[in-house]
PDB file of C-alpha atoms in Angstrom:
ATOM      1  CA  UNK B 841     -14.302-100.023-102.747  1.00  0.00           C
ATOM      2  CA  UNK B 842     -17.505 -99.457-104.893  1.00  0.00           C
ATOM      3  CA  UNK B 843     -19.124-102.798-103.960  1.00  0.00           C
ATOM      4  CA  UNK B 844     -22.779-101.949-102.536  1.00  0.00           C
ATOM      5  CA  UNK B 845     -22.504 -99.036-105.275  1.00  0.00           C
ATOM      6  CA  UNK B 846     -22.530-101.065-108.162  1.00  0.00           C
ATOM      7  CA  UNK B 847     -24.809-103.395-106.444  1.00  0.00           C
ATOM      8  CA  UNK B 848     -27.686-100.998-106.121  1.00  0.00           C
ATOM      9  CA  UNK B 849     -27.275-100.004-109.804  1.00  0.00           C
ATOM     10  CA  UNK B 850     -27.562-102.854-111.206  1.00  0.00           C
ATOM     11  CA  UNK B 851     -30.980-103.063-108.907  1.00  0.00           C
ATOM     12  CA  UNK B 852     -31.999 -99.752-111.279  1.00  0.00           C
ATOM     13  CA  UNK B 853     -31.279 -97.565-108.062  1.00  0.00           C
ATOM     14  CA  UNK B 854     -31.219 -94.593-110.195  1.00  0.00           C
ATOM     15  CA  UNK B 855     -29.535 -92.400-106.657  1.00  0.00           C
ATOM     16  CA  UNK B 856     -27.077 -94.758-107.253  1.00  0.00           C
ATOM     17  CA  UNK B 857     -26.927 -94.154-110.878  1.00  0.00           C
ATOM     18  CA  UNK B 858     -26.779 -90.209-109.711  1.00  0.00           C
ATOM     19  CA  UNK B 859     -23.800 -90.720-107.600  1.00  0.00           C
ATOM     20  CA  UNK B 860     -21.946 -92.747-109.531  1.00  0.00           C
ATOM     21  CA  UNK B 861     -22.249 -90.032-112.475  1.00  0.00           C
ATOM     22  CA  UNK B 862     -20.640 -87.735-110.215  1.00  0.00           C
ATOM     23  CA  UNK B 863     -17.363 -89.079-109.057  1.00  0.00           C
ATOM     24  CA  UNK B 864     -17.169 -90.059-112.910  1.00  0.00           C
ATOM     25  CA  UNK B 865     -17.491 -86.432-114.172  1.00  0.00           C
ATOM     26  CA  UNK B 866     -15.556 -85.374-111.342  1.00  0.00           C
ATOM     27  CA  UNK B 867     -12.874 -88.163-111.379  1.00  0.00           C
ATOM     28  CA  UNK B 868     -13.016 -88.804-107.588  1.00  0.00           C
ATOM     29  CA  UNK B 869     -10.099 -91.528-106.760  1.00  0.00           C
ATOM     30  CA  UNK B 870     -11.211 -94.738-108.141  1.00  0.00           C
ATOM     31  CA  UNK B 871     -13.605 -94.110-110.810  1.00  0.00           C
ATOM     32  CA  UNK B 872     -11.804 -95.901-113.082  1.00  0.00           C
ATOM     33  CA  UNK B 873     -11.815 -99.093-110.859  1.00  0.00           C
ATOM     34  CA  UNK B 874     -15.816 -98.847-110.666  1.00  0.00           C
ATOM     35  CA  UNK B 875     -16.090 -98.274-114.665  1.00  0.00           C
ATOM     36  CA  UNK B 876     -13.724-101.303-114.770  1.00  0.00           C
ATOM     37  CA  UNK B 877     -16.143-103.433-112.907  1.00  0.00           C
ATOM     38  CA  UNK B 878     -19.146-102.594-114.386  1.00  0.00           C
ATOM     39  CA  UNK B 879     -21.048-105.417-115.848  1.00  0.00           C
ATOM     40  CA  UNK B 880     -22.408-104.894-119.552  1.00  0.00           C
ATOM     41  CA  UNK B 881     -25.551-103.732-120.528  1.00  0.00           C
ATOM     42  CA  UNK B 882     -26.200-104.801-123.841  1.00  0.00           C
ATOM     43  CA  UNK B 883     -30.158-104.368-124.158  1.00  0.00           C
ATOM     44  CA  UNK B 884     -29.635-100.880-123.183  1.00  0.00           C
ATOM     45  CA  UNK B 885     -30.470 -98.930-126.787  1.00  0.00           C
ATOM     46  CA  UNK B 886     -28.872 -95.514-127.354  1.00  0.00           C
ATOM     47  CA  UNK B 887     -30.457 -93.040-129.209  1.00  0.00           C
ATOM     48  CA  UNK B 888     -28.092 -89.818-130.391  1.00  0.00           C
ATOM     49  CA  UNK B 889     -30.387 -86.794-131.322  1.00  0.00           C
ATOM     50  CA  UNK B 890     -28.898 -84.231-133.012  1.00  0.00           C
ATOM     51  CA  UNK B 891     -29.516 -81.568-135.173  1.00  0.00           C
ATOM     52  CA  UNK B 892     -28.971 -77.566-135.140  1.00  0.00           C
ATOM     53  CA  UNK B 893     -30.707 -74.862-132.354  1.00  0.00           C
ATOM     54  CA  UNK B 894     -34.340 -74.490-132.619  1.00  0.00           C
ATOM     55  CA  UNK B 895     -35.497 -77.112-134.350  1.00  0.00           C
ATOM     56  CA  UNK B 896     -37.046 -78.706-131.243  1.00  0.00           C
ATOM     57  CA  UNK B 897     -34.979 -81.727-129.879  1.00  0.00           C
ATOM     58  CA  UNK B 898     -35.730 -81.598-126.451  1.00  0.00           C
ATOM     59  CA  UNK B 899     -38.737 -81.147-126.855  1.00  0.00           C
ATOM     60  CA  UNK B 900     -38.930 -83.941-129.213  1.00  0.00           C
ATOM     61  CA  UNK B 901     -37.308 -86.001-127.132  1.00  0.00           C
ATOM     62  CA  UNK B 902     -40.704 -84.844-124.463  1.00  0.00           C
ATOM     63  CA  UNK B 903     -43.161 -86.974-127.010  1.00  0.00           C
ATOM     64  CA  UNK B 904     -40.776 -90.150-126.934  1.00  0.00           C
ATOM     65  CA  UNK B 905     -40.932 -90.055-123.378  1.00  0.00           C
ATOM     66  CA  UNK B 906     -44.429 -90.167-122.497  1.00  0.00           C
ATOM     67  CA  UNK B 907     -45.391 -92.953-125.485  1.00  0.00           C
ATOM     68  CA  UNK B 908     -42.075 -95.662-123.641  1.00  0.00           C
ATOM     69  CA  UNK B 909     -43.477 -94.830-120.629  1.00  0.00           C
ATOM     70  CA  UNK B 910     -47.036 -95.606-121.575  1.00  0.00           C
ATOM     71  CA  UNK B 911     -45.852 -98.810-122.491  1.00  0.00           C
ATOM     72  CA  UNK B 912     -43.572 -99.355-119.143  1.00  0.00           C
ATOM     73  CA  UNK B 913     -40.196 -98.603-120.509  1.00  0.00           C
ATOM     74  CA  UNK B 914     -37.516 -97.200-118.063  1.00  0.00           C
ATOM     75  CA  UNK B 915     -36.045 -94.087-120.133  1.00  0.00           C
ATOM     76  CA  UNK B 916     -32.806 -91.887-119.284  1.00  0.00           C
ATOM     77  CA  UNK B 917     -32.152 -88.946-121.106  1.00  0.00           C
ATOM     78  CA  UNK B 918     -28.396 -86.951-120.822  1.00  0.00           C
ATOM     79  CA  UNK B 919     -28.707 -83.910-121.849  1.00  0.00           C
ATOM     80  CA  UNK B 920     -25.742 -81.839-122.773  1.00  0.00           C
ATOM     81  CA  UNK B 921     -25.839 -78.133-122.597  1.00  0.00           C
ATOM     82  CA  UNK B 922     -23.532 -75.225-122.698  1.00  0.00           C
ATOM     83  CA  UNK B 923     -21.428 -74.987-120.609  1.00  0.00           C
ATOM     84  CA  UNK B 924     -21.097 -71.745-117.973  1.00  0.00           C
ATOM     85  CA  UNK B 925     -18.620 -69.817-118.887  1.00  0.00           C
ATOM     86  CA  UNK B 926     -17.299 -69.077-115.656  1.00  0.00           C
ATOM     87  CA  UNK B 927     -17.766 -72.472-114.173  1.00  0.00           C
ATOM     88  CA  UNK B 928     -18.097 -75.423-116.602  1.00  0.00           C
ATOM     89  CA  UNK B 929     -21.865 -76.335-115.339  1.00  0.00           C
ATOM     90  CA  UNK B 930     -24.576 -76.938-118.087  1.00  0.00           C
ATOM     91  CA  UNK B 931     -26.267 -73.801-118.119  1.00  0.00           C
ATOM     92  CA  UNK B 932     -29.718 -75.120-118.570  1.00  0.00           C
ATOM     93  CA  UNK B 933     -31.389 -77.798-115.997  1.00  0.00           C
ATOM     94  CA  UNK B 934     -33.444 -80.802-116.574  1.00  0.00           C
ATOM     95  CA  UNK B 935     -36.076 -79.896-115.057  1.00  0.00           C
ATOM     96  CA  UNK B 936     -37.383 -76.889-117.042  1.00  0.00           C
ATOM     97  CA  UNK B 937     -36.361 -79.330-119.852  1.00  0.00           C
ATOM     98  CA  UNK B 938     -38.636 -81.352-119.257  1.00  0.00           C
ATOM     99  CA  UNK B 939     -40.543 -81.496-115.722  1.00  0.00           C
ATOM    100  CA  UNK B 940     -43.330 -83.462-116.701  1.00  0.00           C
ATOM    101  CA  UNK B 941     -41.015 -86.940-116.070  1.00  0.00           C
ATOM    102  CA  UNK B 942     -39.053 -85.804-113.075  1.00  0.00           C
ATOM    103  CA  UNK B 943     -41.574 -87.570-110.640  1.00  0.00           C
ATOM    104  CA  UNK B 944     -41.608 -89.940-112.425  1.00  0.00           C
ATOM    105  CA  UNK B 945     -39.757 -93.389-111.307  1.00  0.00           C
ATOM    106  CA  UNK B 946     -38.721 -94.912-114.535  1.00  0.00           C
ATOM    107  CA  UNK B 947     -37.350 -91.935-116.303  1.00  0.00           C
ATOM    108  CA  UNK B 948     -33.607 -90.544-114.787  1.00  0.00           C
ATOM    109  CA  UNK B 949     -33.011 -87.516-116.684  1.00  0.00           C
ATOM    110  CA  UNK B 950     -28.666 -85.782-115.706  1.00  0.00           C
ATOM    111  CA  UNK B 951     -28.180 -82.152-117.662  1.00  0.00           C
ATOM    112  CA  UNK B 952     -24.280 -82.588-118.372  1.00  0.00           C
ATOM    113  CA  UNK B 953     -21.866 -79.802-119.218  1.00  0.00           C
ATOM    114  CA  UNK B 954     -20.284 -80.177-122.609  1.00  0.00           C
ATOM    115  CA  UNK B 955     -17.539 -77.797-120.869  1.00  0.00           C
ATOM    116  CA  UNK B 956     -16.662 -76.639-124.801  1.00  0.00           C
ATOM    117  CA  UNK B 957     -16.565 -79.987-126.142  1.00  0.00           C
ATOM    118  CA  UNK B 958     -16.807 -79.777-129.999  1.00  0.00           C
ATOM    119  CA  UNK B 959     -18.727 -82.077-131.086  1.00  0.00           C
ATOM    120  CA  UNK B 960     -21.933 -80.796-128.630  1.00  0.00           C
ATOM    121  CA  UNK B 961     -20.627 -83.606-126.452  1.00  0.00           C
ATOM    122  CA  UNK B 962     -19.696 -83.840-122.141  1.00  0.00           C
ATOM    123  CA  UNK B 963     -16.158 -85.348-122.048  1.00  0.00           C
ATOM    124  CA  UNK B 964     -17.198 -87.803-120.363  1.00  0.00           C
ATOM    125  CA  UNK B 965     -20.527 -88.933-122.015  1.00  0.00           C
ATOM    126  CA  UNK B 966     -19.400 -92.282-122.932  1.00  0.00           C
ATOM    127  CA  UNK B 967     -18.749 -93.237-119.117  1.00  0.00           C
ATOM    128  CA  UNK B 968     -22.053 -91.701-118.324  1.00  0.00           C
ATOM    129  CA  UNK B 969     -23.703 -94.097-120.647  1.00  0.00           C
ATOM    130  CA  UNK B 970     -22.131 -97.045-119.797  1.00  0.00           C
ATOM    131  CA  UNK B 971     -22.995 -97.039-116.125  1.00  0.00           C
ATOM    132  CA  UNK B 972     -27.423 -95.482-117.999  1.00  0.00           C
ATOM    133  CA  UNK B 973     -27.109 -99.157-119.328  1.00  0.00           C
ATOM    134  CA  UNK B 974     -25.337-101.007-116.578  1.00  0.00           C
ATOM    135  CA  UNK B 975     -28.437 -99.394-114.277  1.00  0.00           C
ATOM    136  CA  UNK B 976     -30.969-101.614-116.814  1.00  0.00           C
ATOM    137  CA  UNK B 977     -32.942 -99.032-118.684  1.00  0.00           C
ATOM    138  CA  UNK B 978     -34.569 -99.625-121.937  1.00  0.00           C
ATOM    139  CA  UNK B 979     -33.377 -96.483-123.392  1.00  0.00           C
ATOM    140  CA  UNK B 980     -30.981 -93.665-123.281  1.00  0.00           C
ATOM    141  CA  UNK B 981     -31.588 -91.461-125.707  1.00  0.00           C
ATOM    142  CA  UNK B 982     -28.783 -88.169-125.528  1.00  0.00           C
ATOM    143  CA  UNK B 983     -29.923 -84.999-126.881  1.00  0.00           C
ATOM    144  CA  UNK B 984     -26.961 -82.914-127.658  1.00  0.00           C
ATOM    145  CA  UNK B 985     -26.171 -79.684-127.925  1.00  0.00           C
ATOM    146  CA  UNK B 986     -26.544 -77.867-131.236  1.00  0.00           C
ATOM    147  CA  UNK B 987     -23.998 -76.436-132.305  1.00  0.00           C
ATOM    148  CA  UNK B 988     -23.607 -77.606-136.311  1.00  0.00           C
ATOM    149  CA  UNK B 989     -21.745 -79.926-138.287  1.00  0.00           C
ATOM    150  CA  UNK B 990     -18.853 -81.583-135.339  1.00  0.00           C
ATOM    151  CA  UNK B 991     -21.715 -82.772-133.963  1.00  0.00           C
ATOM    152  CA  UNK B 992     -20.327 -86.241-135.987  1.00  0.00           C
ATOM    153  CA  UNK B 993     -19.282 -87.036-132.969  1.00  0.00           C
ATOM    154  CA  UNK B 994     -22.183 -88.486-131.462  1.00  0.00           C
ATOM    155  CA  UNK B 995     -22.314 -91.617-134.120  1.00  0.00           C
ATOM    156  CA  UNK B 996     -19.136 -92.874-132.096  1.00  0.00           C
ATOM    157  CA  UNK B 997     -21.766 -93.062-128.513  1.00  0.00           C
ATOM    158  CA  UNK B 998     -24.976 -93.854-130.183  1.00  0.00           C
ATOM    159  CA  UNK B 999     -26.616 -96.960-131.459  1.00  0.00           C
ATOM    160  CA  UNK B1000     -29.121 -95.236-133.705  1.00  0.00           C
ATOM    161  CA  UNK B1001     -28.824 -91.300-134.739  1.00  0.00           C
ATOM    162  CA  UNK B1002     -31.609 -88.804-134.430  1.00  0.00           C
ATOM    163  CA  UNK B1003     -30.826 -85.990-136.892  1.00  0.00           C
ATOM    164  CA  UNK B1004     -34.282 -83.478-135.950  1.00  0.00           C
ATOM    165  CA  UNK B1005     -34.493 -80.718-138.504  1.00  0.00           C
ATOM    166  CA  UNK B1006     -37.566 -78.270-139.240  1.00  0.00           C
ATOM    167  CA  UNK B1007     -38.924 -77.566-143.146  1.00  0.00           C
ATOM    168  CA  UNK B1008     -37.290 -73.853-143.303  1.00  0.00           C
ATOM    169  CA  UNK B1009     -33.788 -76.037-142.800  1.00  0.00           C
ATOM    170  CA  UNK B1010     -34.261 -76.263-146.680  1.00  0.00           C
ATOM    171  CA  UNK B1011     -31.808 -74.106-148.063  1.00  0.00           C
ATOM    172  CA  UNK B1012     -28.995 -75.447-146.414  1.00  0.00           C
ATOM    173  CA  UNK B1013     -29.696 -79.081-148.051  1.00  0.00           C
ATOM    174  CA  UNK B1014     -26.553 -79.155-149.362  1.00  0.00           C
ATOM    175  CA  UNK B1015     -24.599 -77.943-146.685  1.00  0.00           C
ATOM    176  CA  UNK B1016     -25.500 -81.432-144.536  1.00  0.00           C
ATOM    177  CA  UNK B1017     -24.171 -83.162-146.896  1.00  0.00           C
ATOM    178  CA  UNK B1018     -20.749 -83.118-145.300  1.00  0.00           C
ATOM    179  CA  UNK B1019     -22.097 -83.341-142.006  1.00  0.00           C
ATOM    180  CA  UNK B1020     -24.804 -84.021-140.351  1.00  0.00           C
ATOM    181  CA  UNK B1021     -26.411 -85.709-143.496  1.00  0.00           C
ATOM    182  CA  UNK B1022     -23.397 -88.092-142.757  1.00  0.00           C
ATOM    183  CA  UNK B1023     -24.707 -89.515-139.620  1.00  0.00           C
ATOM    184  CA  UNK B1024     -28.269 -89.599-139.582  1.00  0.00           C
ATOM    185  CA  UNK B1025     -29.975 -93.477-139.665  1.00  0.00           C
ATOM    186  CA  UNK B1026     -32.708 -91.487-139.046  1.00  0.00           C
ATOM    187  CA  UNK B1027     -34.250 -88.107-140.015  1.00  0.00           C
ATOM    188  CA  UNK B1028     -37.194 -86.657-138.224  1.00  0.00           C
ATOM    189  CA  UNK B1029     -38.509 -83.253-140.238  1.00  0.00           C
ATOM    190  CA  UNK B1030     -39.987 -81.836-137.135  1.00  0.00           C
ATOM    191  CA  UNK B1031     -42.337 -79.143-137.239  1.00  0.00           C
ATOM    192  CA  UNK B1032     -43.676 -80.893-140.224  1.00  0.00           C
ATOM    193  CA  UNK B1033     -47.739 -78.757-139.606  1.00  0.00           C
ATOM    194  CA  UNK B1034     -45.525 -75.622-140.788  1.00  0.00           C
ATOM    195  CA  UNK B1035     -45.625 -74.379-144.650  1.00  0.00           C
ATOM    196  CA  UNK B1036     -43.961 -76.074-147.900  1.00  0.00           C
ATOM    197  CA  UNK B1037     -43.123 -79.273-144.761  1.00  0.00           C
ATOM    198  CA  UNK B1038     -44.014 -81.549-148.177  1.00  0.00           C
ATOM    199  CA  UNK B1039     -42.018 -80.095-150.522  1.00  0.00           C
ATOM    200  CA  UNK B1040     -38.737 -80.141-147.589  1.00  0.00           C
ATOM    201  CA  UNK B1041     -40.504 -83.826-146.934  1.00  0.00           C
ATOM    202  CA  UNK B1042     -39.841 -84.852-150.649  1.00  0.00           C
ATOM    203  CA  UNK B1043     -36.467 -83.556-151.120  1.00  0.00           C
ATOM    204  CA  UNK B1044     -35.556 -85.107-148.349  1.00  0.00           C
ATOM    205  CA  UNK B1045     -36.094 -88.269-149.030  1.00  0.00           C
ATOM    206  CA  UNK B1046     -34.779 -87.526-152.356  1.00  0.00           C
ATOM    207  CA  UNK B1047     -31.166 -86.882-150.900  1.00  0.00           C
ATOM    208  CA  UNK B1048     -30.895 -89.707-148.373  1.00  0.00           C
ATOM    209  CA  UNK B1049     -32.283 -92.249-151.058  1.00  0.00           C
ATOM    210  CA  UNK B1050     -29.021 -91.057-152.981  1.00  0.00           C
ATOM    211  CA  UNK B1051     -27.400 -92.467-149.476  1.00  0.00           C
ATOM    212  CA  UNK B1052     -28.239 -95.219-149.215  1.00  0.00           C
ATOM    213  CA  UNK B1053     -26.623 -98.897-148.658  1.00  0.00           C
ATOM    214  CA  UNK B1054     -26.906-102.085-149.626  1.00  0.00           C
ATOM    215  CA  UNK B1055     -28.651-103.144-145.887  1.00  0.00           C
ATOM    216  CA  UNK B1056     -30.334 -99.439-145.149  1.00  0.00           C
ATOM    217  CA  UNK B1057     -31.886 -96.131-146.186  1.00  0.00           C
ATOM    218  CA  UNK B1058     -32.282 -92.586-144.094  1.00  0.00           C
ATOM    219  CA  UNK B1059     -35.646 -92.424-143.260  1.00  0.00           C
ATOM    220  CA  UNK B1060     -37.037 -89.066-143.147  1.00  0.00           C
ATOM    221  CA  UNK B1061     -40.942 -89.358-140.430  1.00  0.00           C
ATOM    222  CA  UNK B1062     -42.565 -86.203-139.833  1.00  0.00           C
ATOM    223  CA  UNK B1063     -43.190 -85.359-136.599  1.00  0.00           C
ATOM    224  CA  UNK B1064     -45.219 -82.458-134.208  1.00  0.00           C
ATOM    225  CA  UNK B1065     -43.767 -82.276-131.190  1.00  0.00           C
ATOM    226  CA  UNK B1066     -46.155 -80.691-129.293  1.00  0.00           C
ATOM    227  CA  UNK B1067     -49.196 -83.441-130.798  1.00  0.00           C
ATOM    228  CA  UNK B1068     -46.951 -86.525-131.038  1.00  0.00           C
ATOM    229  CA  UNK B1069     -47.921 -86.497-134.260  1.00  0.00           C
ATOM    230  CA  UNK B1070     -45.526 -89.393-135.449  1.00  0.00           C
ATOM    231  CA  UNK B1071     -44.423 -90.184-132.331  1.00  0.00           C
ATOM    232  CA  UNK B1072     -45.630 -94.043-133.287  1.00  0.00           C
ATOM    233  CA  UNK B1073     -43.224 -93.419-137.032  1.00  0.00           C
ATOM    234  CA  UNK B1074     -40.451 -92.622-135.302  1.00  0.00           C
ATOM    235  CA  UNK B1075     -40.337 -95.483-132.530  1.00  0.00           C
ATOM    236  CA  UNK B1076     -40.981 -97.979-135.158  1.00  0.00           C
ATOM    237  CA  UNK B1077     -37.974 -96.427-137.242  1.00  0.00           C
ATOM    238  CA  UNK B1078     -35.753 -96.848-133.850  1.00  0.00           C
ATOM    239  CA  UNK B1079     -36.427-100.177-133.717  1.00  0.00           C
ATOM    240  CA  UNK B1080     -36.241-101.090-137.652  1.00  0.00           C
ATOM    241  CA  UNK B1081     -32.458-100.482-137.066  1.00  0.00           C
ATOM    242  CA  UNK B1082     -32.206-101.494-134.124  1.00  0.00           C
ATOM    243  CA  UNK B1083     -33.456-105.031-135.782  1.00  0.00           C
ATOM    244  CA  UNK B1084     -30.702-103.817-138.996  1.00  0.00           C
ATOM    245  CA  UNK B1085     -27.780-103.430-137.203  1.00  0.00           C
ATOM    246  CA  UNK B1086     -28.653-106.375-134.357  1.00  0.00           C
ATOM    247  CA  UNK B1087     -25.576-108.575-134.722  1.00  0.00           C
ATOM    248  CA  UNK B1088     -23.380-106.043-136.793  1.00  0.00           C
ATOM    249  CA  UNK B1089     -20.046-107.285-135.601  1.00  0.00           C
ATOM    250  CA  UNK B1090     -18.247-105.159-138.302  1.00  0.00           C
ATOM    251  CA  UNK B1091     -20.080-101.714-136.937  1.00  0.00           C
ATOM    252  CA  UNK B1092     -20.012-102.942-133.176  1.00  0.00           C
ATOM    253  CA  UNK B1093     -16.096-103.216-132.699  1.00  0.00           C
ATOM    254  CA  UNK B1094     -16.608 -99.838-135.133  1.00  0.00           C
ATOM    255  CA  UNK B1095     -17.451 -98.535-132.697  1.00  0.00           C
ATOM    256  CA  UNK B1096     -16.277 -99.764-129.394  1.00  0.00           C
ATOM    257  CA  UNK B1097     -12.359 -99.245-130.832  1.00  0.00           C
ATOM    258  CA  UNK B1098     -13.403 -95.123-131.566  1.00  0.00           C
ATOM    259  CA  UNK B1099     -14.503 -95.182-128.036  1.00  0.00           C
ATOM    260  CA  UNK B1100     -11.291 -96.708-126.494  1.00  0.00           C
ATOM    261  CA  UNK B1101      -9.295 -94.687-128.797  1.00  0.00           C
ATOM    262  CA  UNK B1102     -11.567 -91.420-127.051  1.00  0.00           C
ATOM    263  CA  UNK B1103     -10.774 -93.039-123.413  1.00  0.00           C
ATOM    264  CA  UNK B1104      -7.111 -94.059-124.016  1.00  0.00           C
ATOM    265  CA  UNK B1105      -6.405 -89.881-125.669  1.00  0.00           C
ATOM    266  CA  UNK B1106      -8.545 -88.689-122.526  1.00  0.00           C
ATOM    267  CA  UNK B1107      -6.336 -90.794-119.821  1.00  0.00           C
ATOM    268  CA  UNK B1108      -2.686 -89.845-121.659  1.00  0.00           C
ATOM    269  CA  UNK B1109      -3.772 -85.338-122.186  1.00  0.00           C
ATOM    270  CA  UNK B1110      -4.741 -85.697-117.874  1.00  0.00           C
ATOM    271  CA  UNK B1111      -0.562 -86.397-117.863  1.00  0.00           C
ATOM    272  CA  UNK B1112      -0.030 -82.544-119.687  1.00  0.00           C
ATOM    273  CA  UNK B1113       0.066 -79.983-117.113  1.00  0.00           C
ATOM    274  CA  UNK B1114      -1.403 -77.284-118.823  1.00  0.00           C
ATOM    275  CA  UNK B1115      -0.795 -74.686-116.579  1.00  0.00           C
ATOM    276  CA  UNK B1116       3.006 -76.245-116.720  1.00  0.00           C
ATOM    277  CA  UNK B1117       2.362 -75.621-121.119  1.00  0.00           C
ATOM    278  CA  UNK B1118       1.126 -72.306-120.682  1.00  0.00           C
ATOM    279  CA  UNK B1119       4.070 -70.590-118.385  1.00  0.00           C
ATOM    280  CA  UNK B1120       6.132 -72.366-120.757  1.00  0.00           C
ATOM    281  CA  UNK B1121       4.563 -70.787-123.692  1.00  0.00           C
ATOM    282  CA  UNK B1122       4.159 -67.415-121.752  1.00  0.00           C
ATOM    283  CA  UNK B1123       8.713 -67.878-121.403  1.00  0.00           C
ATOM    284  CA  UNK B1124       9.366 -68.325-125.060  1.00  0.00           C
ATOM    285  CA  UNK B1125       7.046 -66.516-126.547  1.00  0.00           C
ATOM    286  CA  UNK B1126       9.113 -63.109-127.500  1.00  0.00           C
ATOM    287  CA  UNK B1127      12.069 -65.646-128.410  1.00  0.00           C
ATOM    288  CA  UNK B1128      12.452 -65.229-132.280  1.00  0.00           C
ATOM    289  CA  UNK B1129      12.502 -68.651-132.629  1.00  0.00           C
ATOM    290  CA  UNK B1130       9.754 -69.820-130.757  1.00  0.00           C
ATOM    291  CA  UNK B1131       8.414 -72.547-132.299  1.00  0.00           C
ATOM    292  CA  UNK B1132       4.707 -73.978-131.397  1.00  0.00           C
ATOM    293  CA  UNK B1133       5.621 -77.600-133.230  1.00  0.00           C
ATOM    294  CA  UNK B1134       8.803 -77.794-130.768  1.00  0.00           C
ATOM    295  CA  UNK B1135       7.136 -77.466-127.229  1.00  0.00           C
ATOM    296  CA  UNK B1136       4.188 -79.752-128.780  1.00  0.00           C
ATOM    297  CA  UNK B1137       7.302 -82.232-129.654  1.00  0.00           C
ATOM    298  CA  UNK B1138       8.019 -81.854-125.639  1.00  0.00           C
ATOM    299  CA  UNK B1139       4.562 -83.222-124.440  1.00  0.00           C
ATOM    300  CA  UNK B1140       4.021 -85.720-127.448  1.00  0.00           C
ATOM    301  CA  UNK B1141       7.541 -86.826-127.678  1.00  0.00           C
TER     302      UNK B1141
END
């Protein structure tokens, strides 16, 4: 049914990619068959860009795009934006975020709504990532909403996770141990031209050193995204991490199993009629023996 679309996708046709993403997002009839027919896209490096609001994630991605396209690389960006409470659409548009790259044929930019997902990602981010891979891009950057420590979900999607922070976050370093600190493969200290940046970087490197493994110690890269300072160093760190994880079958199997689990979970939840569930809860709410877990058991059992 979608063979012609798949052929165009494999040729790197961005219009076909946009069409495929829309079909998947809207769960159009036959979209699962489309996904099952996708070829592997092994060479695309998937990079998650996450961190607190105001850290300059979009500006940093913009600087990375400029550097990579100058090298002739094809780059895709999925910017996951806060959802409108009225229609669940993305509030921020890709034209606003990265307008200087919008007409570049080697750049594909797509805004996706988080639709209330707690992890800061869109529910369809896994499928969309695989569509981008099938289109032959060299890099895929996934920029998340920036909602805090629940963004650890990005670690299950990306090959490499870059956590972007700013020098003013010094007082928050201890709290990061339980969240963003745990998922960072690379730290980018953006706006590093601000006062006390060097002291902050020093402390962050000490903390990263305590979290090192036998294979990897999280590098801390100073960047000033508005002037592209530190961008070559950040790209070098991305390449180094990719080389380190390449061929690590255990890690790859773990990530793919996590992705499969999320997809299975989503498909099983599709069988639950949320309106019917609401009606049942409302009908039983005033019953003296009301018990939420009995209702859950009916649907989950």
